[in-house]
Tab-separated table of C-alpha atoms in Angstrom:
chain	number	residue	atom	x	y	z
A	283	SER	CA	97.925	87.609	89.154
A	284	CYS	CA	95.271	87.538	91.869
A	285	GLY	CA	96.216	91.042	93.022
A	286	THR	CA	98.122	90.117	96.155
A	287	PRO	CA	101.062	92.426	96.920
A	288	VAL	CA	104.342	90.532	97.299
A	289	VAL	CA	107.082	90.699	99.912
A	290	ALA	CA	110.227	88.951	98.730
A	291	PHE	CA	114.001	89.098	98.610
A	292	HIS	CA	115.566	91.188	95.834
A	293	ILE	CA	117.103	88.204	94.100
A	294	GLY	CA	116.705	86.142	90.945
A	295	GLY	CA	113.707	86.989	88.777
A	296	ILE	CA	111.640	88.459	91.605
A	297	PRO	CA	112.628	92.093	90.868
A	298	ASP	CA	111.134	91.663	87.381
A	299	MET	CA	107.723	91.207	88.962
A	300	VAL	CA	107.771	93.342	92.106
A	301	VAL	CA	107.854	97.116	91.774
A	302	PRO	CA	108.869	98.424	95.216
A	303	SER	CA	106.173	100.533	96.884
A	304	ARG	CA	103.753	99.870	93.988
A	305	THR	CA	103.202	96.104	93.849
A	306	GLY	CA	105.053	94.996	96.957
A	307	TYR	CA	108.266	95.174	98.886
A	308	LEU	CA	111.762	93.903	98.041
A	309	ALA	CA	114.131	93.140	100.901
A	310	GLN	CA	117.872	92.733	100.555
A	311	PRO	CA	118.749	89.060	100.078
A	312	TYR	CA	118.912	87.056	103.308
A	313	ASP	CA	118.022	90.063	105.512
A	314	THR	CA	115.155	88.494	107.450
A	315	ALA	CA	114.623	91.613	109.583
A	316	GLU	CA	114.049	93.665	106.429
A	317	LEU	CA	111.738	90.977	105.077
A	318	ALA	CA	109.719	91.257	108.302
A	319	ARG	CA	109.600	95.070	107.878
A	320	GLY	CA	108.256	94.519	104.367
A	321	ILE	CA	105.503	92.247	105.646
A	322	ASP	CA	104.599	94.829	108.269
A	323	TRP	CA	104.626	97.566	105.604
A	324	ILE	CA	102.193	95.602	103.428
A	325	LEU	CA	99.877	94.764	106.329
A	326	ARG	CA	99.766	98.367	107.575
A	327	HIS	CA	99.641	100.095	104.194
A	328	PRO	CA	96.943	102.791	104.266
A	329	ASP	CA	95.871	102.148	100.657
A	330	SER	CA	95.971	98.387	100.245
A	331	SER	CA	93.393	98.473	97.462
A	332	THR	CA	95.835	100.463	95.306
A	333	LEU	CA	98.607	97.944	96.020
A	334	ARG	CA	96.267	95.102	95.043
A	335	GLY	CA	95.199	96.880	91.868
A	336	ASN	CA	98.801	97.668	90.917
A	337	SER	CA	99.741	94.018	91.466
A	338	ARG	CA	96.930	92.783	89.252
A	339	HIS	CA	97.713	95.272	86.484
A	340	LYS	CA	101.415	94.321	86.528
A	341	ALA	CA	100.536	90.627	86.125
A	342	GLU	CA	98.068	91.365	83.334
A	343	ALA	CA	100.646	93.459	81.491
A	344	MET	CA	103.441	90.896	81.823
A	345	PHE	CA	101.394	87.786	81.137
A	346	ASP	CA	98.813	88.779	78.549
A	347	ARG	CA	97.472	85.552	77.008
A	348	GLN	CA	97.962	86.650	73.424
A	349	ASP	CA	101.553	87.720	74.099
A	350	ILE	CA	102.379	84.427	75.824
A	351	VAL	CA	100.867	82.374	72.978
A	352	ARG	CA	102.823	84.419	70.431
A	353	GLN	CA	106.058	83.931	72.382
A	354	HIS	CA	105.487	80.173	72.535
A	355	MET	CA	104.696	80.026	68.823
A	356	ASP	CA	107.824	82.043	68.006
A	357	ALA	CA	109.963	79.747	70.153
A	358	TYR	CA	108.445	76.673	68.508
A	359	GLU	CA	109.011	78.045	65.016
A	360	ASP	CA	112.625	78.904	65.906
A	361	ALA	CA	113.168	75.411	67.298
A	362	VAL	CA	111.832	73.571	64.252
A	363	GLY	CA	113.300	75.984	61.706
A	364	GLY	CA	109.917	77.184	60.511
A	365	ARG	CA	111.079	80.740	59.953
A	366	SER	CA	112.549	81.877	56.661
């Protein structure tokens, strides 16, 4: 959420957060050479401010406070049977 582009393996929940070429770089799982290329790509990117801005906007969109509170309240109400 601090606007830092991410380089990670395309595995687990990471692809939900990283949009290739917009918010970071996704390497094939366990391919360390590709991971290194991704790091190099981020460090040499000619428009790093756009990558940072895209990263921040993605985090804000996915983790809006009001949405997270609502999701927690919905889960709580489901768990205790508070919904009719």
